[in-house]
């Protein structure tokens, strides 16, 4: 414990008495010593007075400094210093201040603005204060001044029942800030998206798009589109179709209690993007028309699609011009059409054109070479005179073939000898191979190849089968064409010597030498392609070749006899 004032004065007196003695021993009495003696006497008197007065009480200034405690309740709910509170309307703040000294001033501020001021001139203060707050976060301060200043601060967030939106597309905002009045977008395909902030559940979001365009100098038209999103949750997203120019947008958000909030703004479409074309066209075709397929798309709206002829300046309009109002059906267009072709030395030249409502144009040129007839290649065409058949084989290319028919006709009588369907399909084939054997009349047959292609067109090619000379000679040696008997019977029962042999008749052993030149001439005509001169050697009796019957002719050392 520190010494009391009396004890401290006693110590001073003792010190002065000691000092007087030192001075006296050093040089006797002096004026200074006399004054020192007076001081000592005065201190003794003061000491006696303090002792008689009892304990000394410390002055009020030495006591503990006073403090002010502040309590705040928002709508009856206590809020701590530095805390926060959410309200749906302007609240009432119950403010209480207590101090062991007089409170001179109390101020209540909102976001730094003094809203209420009081001079209590008392050690306590209590008041119910209405607070007018803005939307979202508000900083509320209570300042009390007495011997010292005390401050209370809290954040009070005001949220009405109506939802608020934080936009993410096609622009970005905060919850506090609304959308900009006007925003420019590059295409007519726009997504509006954002997150919803509310104390309740959002029941629906409605979006109205209004587009007004000029019809002529004196009139205009208005196109509206309405979108609705039910039970969006905490976020929403909606694709919109806009027209070129200004589009008025009205957004409305309604919660489950029926409270709503509305945002209005303008989206301006400034489209500078050309349409895209994905074209599929042949380089060569064998019909008089070609199939053209294409996929055309635009992010705003297609206005016109056409195929133009470069060589004749003609055009085939596939999508005609229309008004500028938004249309989802004109964002993507599929083309499947045919163009007429002309058989010329130069390919047919075309230009595919697509234009959108903003005036952006895309073009793609292409050419098609036209060869009108199928290409037929014959690999085999031979008649077997003995079997009376003809063999025809080959390929057909250069056309979309659906049916191939092969028939044989007797050139003398016009009789149709045989017919076969060698190919038939629903889907056209560009390459068809055929290999058939049909009935024939040796030397009197033509084969017709009938090709159906390009959706019903018909191409016919006539083929004269080559006669197998070996079988033809045998036929000539077999005897009279009117006889049904075999060669042996003809030899054993020959006609009279003066009869004229005919083609295909067998010669008997008694034939005169005059018949030999005729036979030679006939064989020479038929075997002229063999590369050597055949010498016929007729066989008519058994004795001719040692009793062996030979029908027709035989070869000796490479020479037919």
Coordinates of C-alpha atoms in Angstrom, one line a residue:
X1 CA 0.0 0.0 0.0
X2 CA 1.4 3.5 -0.8
X3 CA 2.2 5.9 2.2
X4 CA -0.5 8.3 3.3
X5 CA 0.0 12.1 3.0
X6 CA 0.7 12.4 6.8
X7 CA 3.4 9.8 6.5
X8 CA 4.9 11.6 3.5
X9 CA 4.9 15.0 5.4
X10 CA 6.6 13.3 8.4
X11 CA 9.3 12.1 6.2
X12 CA 9.9 15.6 4.8
X13 CA 10.2 17.1 8.3
X14 CA 12.7 14.5 9.3
X15 CA 14.8 15.3 6.3
X16 CA 14.7 19.1 7.1
X17 CA 15.8 18.6 10.7
X18 CA 18.7 16.4 9.6
X19 CA 19.7 19.1 7.1
X20 CA 19.6 21.8 9.8
X21 CA 22.0 19.8 12.0
X22 CA 24.4 19.4 9.2
X23 CA 24.5 23.1 8.5
X24 CA 24.9 23.9 12.1
X25 CA 27.8 21.6 12.6
X26 CA 29.5 23.1 9.5
X27 CA 29.3 26.8 10.4
X28 CA 26.9 27.9 13.2
X29 CA 23.7 29.8 12.9
X30 CA 23.0 31.8 9.8
X31 CA 20.1 33.4 8.0
X32 CA 19.5 30.4 5.9
X33 CA 19.4 28.2 9.0
X34 CA 16.8 30.5 10.5
X35 CA 14.6 30.2 7.5
X36 CA 15.0 26.4 7.5
X37 CA 13.9 26.3 11.1
X38 CA 10.7 28.2 10.1
X39 CA 10.0 25.6 7.4
X40 CA 10.4 22.8 9.8
X41 CA 8.1 24.4 12.3
X42 CA 5.5 25.0 9.6
X43 CA 5.6 21.4 8.5
X44 CA 5.1 20.2 12.1
X45 CA 2.0 22.4 12.4
X46 CA 0.6 21.0 9.1
X47 CA 1.4 17.5 10.3
X48 CA -0.5 18.1 13.5
X49 CA -3.5 19.4 11.6
X50 CA -3.6 16.4 9.3
X51 CA -3.4 14.0 12.1
X52 CA -6.3 15.7 13.9
X53 CA -8.4 15.7 10.7
X54 CA -8.5 11.9 10.4
X55 CA -8.1 9.8 7.2
X56 CA -7.7 11.8 3.9
X57 CA -10.4 11.0 1.2
X58 CA -9.1 10.8 -2.4
X59 CA -10.7 13.5 -4.7
X60 CA -13.5 12.6 -7.2
X61 CA -11.0 13.0 -10.1
X62 CA -9.1 10.1 -8.9
X63 CA -12.1 7.8 -8.9
X64 CA -12.8 5.3 -11.8
X65 CA -13.8 6.9 -15.1
X66 CA -17.5 6.6 -16.1
X67 CA -18.7 4.4 -19.2
X68 CA -21.9 4.3 -21.3
X69 CA -23.5 0.9 -22.2
X70 CA -25.7 0.8 -25.3
X71 CA -28.3 -1.9 -26.1
X72 CA -30.4 -2.1 -29.4
X73 CA -33.3 -4.3 -30.3
X74 CA -34.7 -4.3 -33.9
X75 CA -38.4 -5.1 -34.0
X76 CA -38.1 -6.6 -30.5
X77 CA -35.1 -8.8 -31.4
X78 CA -31.8 -8.0 -29.6
X79 CA -28.9 -7.2 -31.9
X80 CA -25.3 -7.4 -30.7
X81 CA -22.7 -4.7 -31.4
X82 CA -21.2 -5.6 -34.9
X83 CA -24.1 -8.0 -35.7
X84 CA -26.7 -8.0 -38.4
X85 CA -30.5 -8.4 -38.9
X86 CA -32.8 -9.0 -41.9
X87 CA -36.1 -7.2 -42.1
X88 CA -38.9 -7.1 -44.7
X89 CA -40.0 -3.6 -44.0
X90 CA -38.9 -0.5 -42.1
X91 CA -38.3 -1.6 -38.5
X92 CA -38.5 0.0 -35.1
X93 CA -35.2 0.2 -33.1
X94 CA -35.5 0.2 -29.2
X95 CA -32.4 2.1 -28.0
X96 CA -31.2 2.0 -24.4
X97 CA -28.1 3.8 -22.9
X98 CA -26.9 3.6 -19.3
X99 CA -24.0 5.4 -17.5
X100 CA -22.8 6.3 -14.0
X101 CA -22.4 9.9 -15.3
X102 CA -24.6 12.2 -17.2
X103 CA -25.3 11.4 -20.8
X104 CA -25.2 14.6 -22.8
X105 CA -26.0 13.4 -26.4
X106 CA -27.5 10.4 -28.2
X107 CA -27.4 10.2 -32.1
X108 CA -28.9 7.6 -34.4
X109 CA -27.4 7.4 -37.9
X110 CA -28.3 5.3 -41.0
X111 CA -25.5 4.8 -43.6
X112 CA -23.7 7.9 -42.1
X113 CA -26.8 10.1 -42.2
X114 CA -28.1 11.5 -38.8
X115 CA -31.7 10.4 -38.6
X116 CA -32.4 11.1 -34.9
X117 CA -30.6 13.2 -32.2
X118 CA -31.4 13.5 -28.4
X119 CA -30.0 15.4 -25.3
X120 CA -30.9 13.2 -22.3
X121 CA -29.0 15.2 -19.6
X122 CA -29.4 12.1 -17.5
X123 CA -27.5 8.9 -16.6
X124 CA -30.0 6.7 -18.6
X125 CA -31.8 6.9 -22.0
X126 CA -34.5 4.8 -23.6
X127 CA -36.4 5.4 -26.7
X128 CA -38.3 3.5 -29.5
X129 CA -37.0 4.9 -32.8
X130 CA -38.6 4.2 -36.3
X131 CA -35.9 3.5 -38.9
X132 CA -36.5 4.3 -42.6
X133 CA -34.1 2.0 -44.5
X134 CA -33.2 1.5 -48.2
X135 CA -33.3 -1.9 -49.9
X136 CA -30.6 -4.4 -49.1
X137 CA -27.8 -3.6 -46.5
X138 CA -28.0 -0.5 -44.2
X139 CA -25.4 0.4 -41.5
X140 CA -27.2 1.6 -38.3
X141 CA -25.1 3.5 -35.6
X142 CA -26.0 4.7 -32.1
X143 CA -23.6 7.3 -30.6
X144 CA -23.8 8.3 -26.9
X145 CA -21.6 11.1 -25.4
X146 CA -21.0 11.7 -21.6
X147 CA -17.6 11.8 -19.9
X148 CA -16.5 9.7 -22.9
X149 CA -18.0 8.7 -26.3
X150 CA -19.5 5.2 -26.9
X151 CA -20.6 3.8 -30.3
X152 CA -22.9 0.9 -31.3
X153 CA -23.0 -0.4 -34.9
X154 CA -25.0 -3.1 -36.7
X155 CA -26.1 -4.0 -40.3
X156 CA -29.8 -4.1 -41.0
X157 CA -30.7 -5.7 -44.4
X158 CA -34.1 -4.7 -45.8
X159 CA -35.6 -7.1 -48.2
X160 CA -39.1 -6.6 -49.4
X161 CA -41.3 -9.6 -50.2
X162 CA -40.6 -9.0 -54.0
X163 CA -37.8 -11.0 -55.5
X164 CA -34.6 -9.3 -56.6
X165 CA -32.4 -10.6 -59.5
X166 CA -28.7 -10.8 -60.1
X167 CA -28.4 -11.0 -63.9
X168 CA -25.7 -13.1 -65.6
X169 CA -26.7 -12.8 -69.3
X170 CA -26.8 -10.9 -71.6
X171 CA -25.3 -8.5 -69.1
X172 CA -24.2 -8.7 -65.5
X173 CA -25.5 -6.9 -62.5
X174 CA -25.4 -7.0 -58.7
X175 CA -28.4 -7.7 -56.5
X176 CA -28.6 -4.1 -55.5
X177 CA -28.2 -2.8 -59.1
X178 CA -30.9 -3.2 -61.8
X179 CA -30.3 -3.9 -65.5
X180 CA -28.9 -1.2 -67.9
X181 CA -31.5 0.7 -69.8
X182 CA -30.1 -0.5 -73.2
X183 CA -27.7 -3.2 -74.3
X184 CA -26.5 -4.1 -77.8
X185 CA -26.2 -7.8 -78.7
X186 CA -24.6 -9.2 -81.9
X187 CA -27.3 -11.7 -82.9
X188 CA -31.0 -12.3 -82.6
X189 CA -30.4 -15.4 -80.5
X190 CA -30.1 -14.3 -76.8
X191 CA -30.2 -16.0 -73.5
X192 CA -31.5 -14.1 -70.4
X193 CA -30.2 -15.7 -67.2
X194 CA -29.7 -14.8 -63.5
X195 CA -30.1 -15.8 -59.9
X196 CA -33.1 -15.0 -57.7
X197 CA -32.7 -13.4 -54.3
X198 CA -35.7 -13.3 -52.0
X199 CA -36.9 -14.3 -48.5
X200 CA -39.7 -16.3 -50.1
X201 CA -40.0 -18.8 -52.9
X202 CA -40.3 -17.5 -56.5
X203 CA -43.4 -18.9 -58.1
X204 CA -42.9 -17.8 -61.7
X205 CA -40.8 -15.6 -64.0
X206 CA -42.5 -14.0 -67.1
X207 CA -40.6 -12.4 -70.0
X208 CA -42.3 -10.3 -72.6
X209 CA -40.5 -9.3 -75.8
X210 CA -41.9 -6.5 -78.0
X211 CA -40.5 -5.8 -81.5
X212 CA -41.9 -3.0 -83.7
X213 CA -40.9 -2.7 -87.3
X214 CA -41.8 -0.5 -90.3
X215 CA -44.1 -1.9 -92.9
X216 CA -43.9 1.2 -95.1
X217 CA -43.3 4.9 -94.7
X218 CA -46.7 5.4 -93.0
X219 CA -47.3 2.2 -91.0
X220 CA -45.7 -0.3 -88.7
X221 CA -46.3 -3.6 -87.1
X222 CA -45.7 -4.9 -83.6
X223 CA -44.7 -8.5 -82.8
X224 CA -44.9 -9.8 -79.2
X225 CA -43.7 -13.0 -77.7
X226 CA -44.3 -14.2 -74.1
X227 CA -42.2 -16.6 -72.1
X228 CA -43.1 -18.1 -68.7
X229 CA -40.9 -20.1 -66.3
X230 CA -42.8 -21.9 -63.5
X231 CA -41.0 -22.8 -60.2
X232 CA -37.6 -21.6 -61.4
X233 CA -35.8 -22.3 -58.1
X234 CA -32.8 -20.1 -57.3
X235 CA -31.8 -19.6 -60.9
X236 CA -33.4 -19.1 -64.3
X237 CA -32.4 -19.2 -68.0
X238 CA -34.5 -18.5 -71.1
X239 CA -33.6 -18.2 -74.8
X240 CA -35.2 -15.3 -76.7
X241 CA -35.6 -14.6 -80.4
X242 CA -35.1 -11.0 -81.3
X243 CA -35.6 -8.9 -84.4
X244 CA -33.0 -6.7 -86.0
X245 CA -33.1 -3.4 -84.2
X246 CA -34.7 -2.5 -80.8
X247 CA -36.5 -5.1 -78.7
X248 CA -38.3 -4.0 -75.5
X249 CA -38.0 -6.5 -72.7
X250 CA -40.2 -6.7 -69.6
X251 CA -39.2 -9.1 -66.8
X252 CA -41.6 -9.9 -63.9
X253 CA -40.8 -12.0 -60.9
X254 CA -43.7 -13.2 -58.6
X255 CA -43.2 -15.1 -55.3
X256 CA -45.5 -17.6 -53.6
X257 CA -47.1 -14.8 -51.6
X258 CA -48.0 -12.8 -54.7
X259 CA -45.4 -10.1 -54.3
X260 CA -43.7 -9.1 -57.5
X261 CA -40.9 -7.1 -58.9
X262 CA -40.5 -5.8 -62.5
X263 CA -37.4 -4.9 -64.6
X264 CA -37.6 -3.2 -68.0
X265 CA -34.8 -2.7 -70.5
X266 CA -34.1 -2.6 -74.3
X267 CA -32.0 -5.1 -76.3
X268 CA -30.6 -3.8 -79.6
X269 CA -29.6 -6.4 -82.3
X270 CA -26.7 -5.3 -84.4
X271 CA -26.2 -8.4 -86.6
X272 CA -23.0 -8.5 -88.7
X273 CA -22.7 -12.3 -89.0
X274 CA -23.3 -14.0 -92.4
X275 CA -25.4 -17.2 -92.7
X276 CA -23.6 -20.6 -92.8
X277 CA -24.1 -23.0 -95.7
X278 CA -23.3 -26.7 -95.6
X279 CA -23.7 -27.8 -99.3
X280 CA -23.9 -31.3 -100.8
X281 CA -23.9 -31.4 -104.6
X282 CA -22.4 -33.9 -107.1
X283 CA -19.5 -33.1 -109.4
X284 CA -20.8 -35.4 -112.2
X285 CA -24.2 -36.8 -113.0
X286 CA -25.5 -38.9 -115.9
X287 CA -29.1 -37.7 -115.7
X288 CA -30.6 -34.4 -116.9
X289 CA -31.1 -33.2 -113.3
X290 CA -29.0 -33.3 -110.1
X291 CA -30.0 -33.6 -106.5
X292 CA -28.9 -30.7 -104.3
X293 CA -29.0 -30.9 -100.6
X294 CA -27.9 -28.2 -98.1
X295 CA -28.3 -27.1 -94.5
X296 CA -28.5 -23.3 -94.0
X297 CA -28.5 -21.5 -90.7
X298 CA -28.4 -18.0 -89.2
X299 CA -28.4 -16.7 -85.7
X300 CA -31.0 -14.0 -86.3
X301 CA -33.3 -15.0 -89.2
X302 CA -32.9 -16.2 -92.8
X303 CA -34.7 -13.9 -95.3
X304 CA -33.9 -15.6 -98.7
X305 CA -32.3 -18.8 -100.0
X306 CA -31.9 -19.5 -103.7
X307 CA -29.9 -21.4 -106.3
X308 CA -28.7 -19.2 -109.2
X309 CA -27.5 -20.3 -112.6
X310 CA -24.3 -18.6 -113.5
X311 CA -24.4 -19.4 -117.2
X312 CA -28.1 -18.4 -117.9
X313 CA -28.7 -15.9 -115.1
X314 CA -31.8 -18.0 -114.0
X315 CA -32.6 -18.7 -110.3
X316 CA -34.6 -21.2 -108.3
X317 CA -35.9 -19.5 -105.1
X318 CA -36.0 -22.0 -102.2
X319 CA -37.0 -19.5 -99.4
X320 CA -38.6 -16.2 -100.3
X321 CA -38.3 -12.8 -98.6
X322 CA -40.5 -12.0 -95.6
X323 CA -41.0 -9.4 -92.9
X324 CA -38.3 -8.8 -90.3
X325 CA -40.1 -10.1 -87.2
X326 CA -38.4 -13.0 -85.3
X327 CA -39.2 -16.5 -86.5
X328 CA -37.7 -19.7 -85.0
X329 CA -38.6 -21.6 -88.2
X330 CA -36.1 -19.5 -90.2
X331 CA -33.1 -20.0 -88.0
X332 CA -32.3 -23.3 -89.7
X333 CA -33.5 -24.4 -93.2
X334 CA -32.9 -27.8 -94.9
X335 CA -32.8 -27.9 -98.7
X336 CA -33.5 -31.0 -100.8
X337 CA -34.2 -30.1 -104.4
X338 CA -33.1 -30.9 -108.0
X339 CA -31.7 -28.6 -110.6
X340 CA -32.0 -29.1 -114.4
X341 CA -28.8 -29.8 -116.3
X342 CA -27.9 -29.2 -119.9
X343 CA -25.6 -31.5 -121.9
X344 CA -22.8 -29.1 -123.1
X345 CA -19.1 -29.2 -123.4
X346 CA -18.8 -27.1 -120.3
X347 CA -20.0 -28.0 -116.8
X348 CA -23.3 -26.4 -115.5
X349 CA -22.3 -23.5 -113.2
X350 CA -24.4 -22.6 -110.1
X351 CA -24.3 -20.3 -107.1
X352 CA -26.0 -21.1 -103.8
X353 CA -27.1 -17.8 -102.0
X354 CA -28.4 -17.3 -98.5
X355 CA -29.3 -13.8 -97.0
X356 CA -30.5 -12.9 -93.5
X357 CA -32.9 -10.1 -92.4
X358 CA -29.9 -7.9 -91.5
X359 CA -28.7 -7.9 -95.1
X360 CA -25.7 -10.2 -94.5
X361 CA -25.2 -12.5 -97.6
X362 CA -23.3 -15.8 -98.0
X363 CA -22.6 -17.4 -101.4
X364 CA -21.1 -20.7 -102.5
X365 CA -20.4 -21.6 -106.2
X366 CA -20.4 -25.1 -107.6
X367 CA -20.4 -26.9 -111.0
X368 CA -21.9 -30.2 -112.2
X369 CA -20.7 -32.0 -115.3
X370 CA -23.5 -33.7 -117.3
X371 CA -23.2 -37.0 -119.2
X372 CA -26.7 -38.0 -120.1
X373 CA -26.4 -41.8 -120.9
X374 CA -25.4 -44.8 -118.9
X375 CA -22.0 -46.3 -119.8
X376 CA -22.4 -50.0 -121.0
X377 CA -19.4 -52.2 -121.4
X378 CA -19.9 -55.7 -123.0
X379 CA -17.5 -58.3 -121.9
X380 CA -19.0 -61.3 -123.7
X381 CA -21.5 -61.8 -126.5
X382 CA -21.4 -65.3 -128.1
X383 CA -24.0 -67.6 -129.5
X384 CA -23.7 -71.4 -129.2
X385 CA -25.3 -72.7 -132.3
X386 CA -25.6 -76.2 -131.1
X387 CA -27.3 -75.3 -127.9
X388 CA -29.1 -72.5 -129.6
X389 CA -28.2 -70.1 -126.8
X390 CA -26.4 -66.8 -126.5
X391 CA -24.1 -65.6 -123.7
X392 CA -24.1 -61.9 -122.9
X393 CA -22.1 -60.3 -120.0
X394 CA -21.0 -56.8 -119.1
X395 CA -21.3 -53.8 -116.7
X396 CA -23.4 -50.7 -116.5
X397 CA -22.0 -47.5 -114.9
X398 CA -22.5 -43.8 -114.9
X399 CA -26.2 -43.7 -113.9
X400 CA -28.5 -44.4 -111.0
X401 CA -29.8 -47.7 -112.2
X402 CA -32.9 -49.3 -110.7
X403 CA -33.8 -52.0 -113.3
X404 CA -31.9 -54.0 -116.1
X405 CA -33.7 -56.3 -118.6
X406 CA -32.0 -58.5 -121.2
X407 CA -34.0 -60.1 -124.1
X408 CA -33.2 -61.9 -127.3
X409 CA -35.2 -61.3 -130.6
X410 CA -35.3 -63.4 -133.8
X411 CA -34.3 -60.9 -136.5
X412 CA -36.1 -62.8 -139.2
X413 CA -39.5 -63.3 -137.6
X414 CA -39.4 -60.6 -134.9
X415 CA -40.2 -63.3 -132.3
X416 CA -39.0 -62.6 -128.7
X417 CA -37.0 -65.7 -127.9
X418 CA -36.1 -65.1 -124.3
X419 CA -36.2 -62.4 -121.6
X420 CA -34.6 -62.0 -118.1
X421 CA -34.7 -59.4 -115.4
X422 CA -31.0 -59.3 -114.4
X423 CA -31.2 -56.4 -111.9
X424 CA -34.0 -54.7 -109.9
X425 CA -33.6 -52.6 -106.7
X426 CA -35.5 -49.9 -104.9
X427 CA -32.4 -47.9 -104.1
X428 CA -30.5 -46.8 -107.3
X429 CA -27.2 -48.5 -108.0
X430 CA -24.3 -46.8 -109.8
X431 CA -22.6 -50.0 -110.9
X432 CA -24.5 -53.1 -112.2
X433 CA -22.9 -56.3 -113.5
X434 CA -24.8 -58.8 -115.6
X435 CA -23.9 -62.3 -116.9
X436 CA -26.7 -64.3 -118.5
X437 CA -27.3 -67.1 -121.1
X438 CA -30.6 -66.8 -123.2
X439 CA -32.2 -68.7 -125.9
X440 CA -31.2 -67.7 -129.5
X441 CA -31.5 -68.5 -133.2
X442 CA -27.9 -68.8 -134.4
X443 CA -27.1 -66.1 -136.9
X444 CA -30.6 -64.6 -136.6
X445 CA -30.5 -63.1 -133.0
X446 CA -30.1 -59.7 -131.5
X447 CA -29.9 -59.1 -127.8
X448 CA -31.5 -55.9 -126.3
X449 CA -30.2 -54.5 -123.0
X450 CA -32.8 -52.2 -121.5
X451 CA -31.7 -50.0 -118.6
X452 CA -34.1 -48.1 -116.4
X453 CA -32.3 -45.2 -114.5
X454 CA -32.8 -41.8 -112.9
X455 CA -36.3 -42.3 -111.7
X456 CA -37.8 -43.9 -114.8
X457 CA -35.7 -43.0 -117.8
X458 CA -34.9 -45.8 -120.2
X459 CA -31.8 -46.6 -122.2
X460 CA -31.7 -49.4 -124.7
X461 CA -28.6 -50.9 -126.4
X462 CA -28.8 -53.7 -129.0
X463 CA -26.1 -56.3 -129.2
X464 CA -25.6 -58.8 -132.1
X465 CA -24.0 -61.9 -130.5
X466 CA -21.1 -63.5 -132.4
X467 CA -21.8 -67.0 -133.6
X468 CA -19.4 -69.7 -132.5
X469 CA -18.1 -71.0 -135.9
X470 CA -17.3 -74.5 -134.7
X471 CA -20.9 -75.1 -133.6
X472 CA -22.2 -73.3 -136.8
X473 CA -20.3 -75.7 -139.1
X474 CA -21.6 -78.7 -137.1
X475 CA -25.1 -77.4 -137.6
X476 CA -24.5 -77.0 -141.3
X477 CA -23.2 -80.6 -141.6
X478 CA -26.1 -82.1 -139.6
X479 CA -28.4 -82.1 -142.6
X480 CA -31.6 -80.5 -143.8
X481 CA -33.0 -78.1 -141.2
X482 CA -36.4 -79.5 -141.8
X483 CA -35.4 -83.0 -140.7
X484 CA -35.6 -84.0 -137.1
X485 CA -33.4 -87.0 -137.5
X486 CA -29.8 -87.0 -136.3
X487 CA -26.7 -86.8 -138.5
X488 CA -26.2 -90.6 -138.6
X489 CA -29.7 -91.0 -140.0
X490 CA -29.0 -88.4 -142.7
X491 CA -25.8 -90.1 -143.7
X492 CA -27.4 -93.5 -143.9
X493 CA -30.4 -92.2 -145.9
X494 CA -28.9 -89.6 -148.2
X495 CA -31.0 -87.5 -150.6
X496 CA -30.6 -88.1 -154.4
X497 CA -27.4 -87.0 -156.0
X498 CA -29.1 -84.2 -158.1
X499 CA -30.5 -82.5 -155.0
X500 CA -28.9 -79.1 -154.1
X501 CA -27.3 -79.1 -150.7
X502 CA -28.4 -76.3 -148.4
X503 CA -26.8 -74.6 -145.4
X504 CA -26.6 -77.0 -142.6
X505 CA -27.2 -80.1 -144.8
X506 CA -24.8 -83.0 -144.4
X507 CA -22.9 -84.2 -147.6
X508 CA -22.9 -87.9 -148.4
X509 CA -20.1 -89.9 -149.9
X510 CA -21.6 -89.7 -153.4
X511 CA -21.5 -85.9 -153.6
X512 CA -20.0 -84.7 -156.8
X513 CA -16.9 -82.6 -157.0
X514 CA -19.0 -79.6 -158.1
X515 CA -20.4 -79.3 -154.6
X516 CA -16.9 -78.8 -153.1
X517 CA -16.4 -75.2 -154.3
X518 CA -19.7 -74.2 -152.9
X519 CA -18.9 -75.7 -149.5
X520 CA -15.4 -74.0 -149.5
X521 CA -17.0 -70.7 -150.2
X522 CA -19.5 -71.0 -147.4
X523 CA -16.9 -72.1 -144.9
X524 CA -14.5 -69.4 -145.9
X525 CA -17.2 -66.7 -145.2
X526 CA -17.9 -68.1 -141.8
X527 CA -14.3 -68.7 -140.7
X528 CA -12.6 -65.7 -142.1
X529 CA -11.6 -64.5 -138.6
X530 CA -9.7 -67.7 -137.8
X531 CA -6.5 -66.5 -139.5
X532 CA -6.1 -69.5 -141.8
X533 CA -8.0 -70.9 -144.8
X534 CA -10.2 -73.8 -143.7
X535 CA -10.4 -76.7 -146.2
X536 CA -13.7 -78.6 -145.7
X537 CA -13.7 -82.3 -146.1
X538 CA -17.2 -83.7 -146.3
X539 CA -18.0 -87.1 -144.8
X540 CA -20.8 -89.1 -146.4
X541 CA -20.1 -92.8 -146.1
X542 CA -18.6 -95.1 -143.6
X543 CA -15.8 -96.1 -146.0
X544 CA -14.5 -92.6 -146.3
X545 CA -12.5 -92.7 -143.1
X546 CA -12.2 -96.4 -142.6
X547 CA -15.8 -97.1 -141.7
X548 CA -15.9 -94.3 -139.0
X549 CA -18.8 -92.0 -139.2
X550 CA -17.7 -88.3 -138.6
X551 CA -20.4 -85.7 -138.3
X552 CA -19.4 -82.3 -139.6
X553 CA -15.8 -81.5 -140.1
X554 CA -12.5 -82.3 -138.3
X555 CA -9.2 -80.5 -138.0
X556 CA -6.0 -82.1 -139.4
X557 CA -2.7 -80.3 -138.7
X558 CA -4.6 -77.1 -137.9
X559 CA -6.8 -77.3 -141.0
X560 CA -10.4 -78.1 -140.6
X561 CA -11.4 -80.9 -143.0

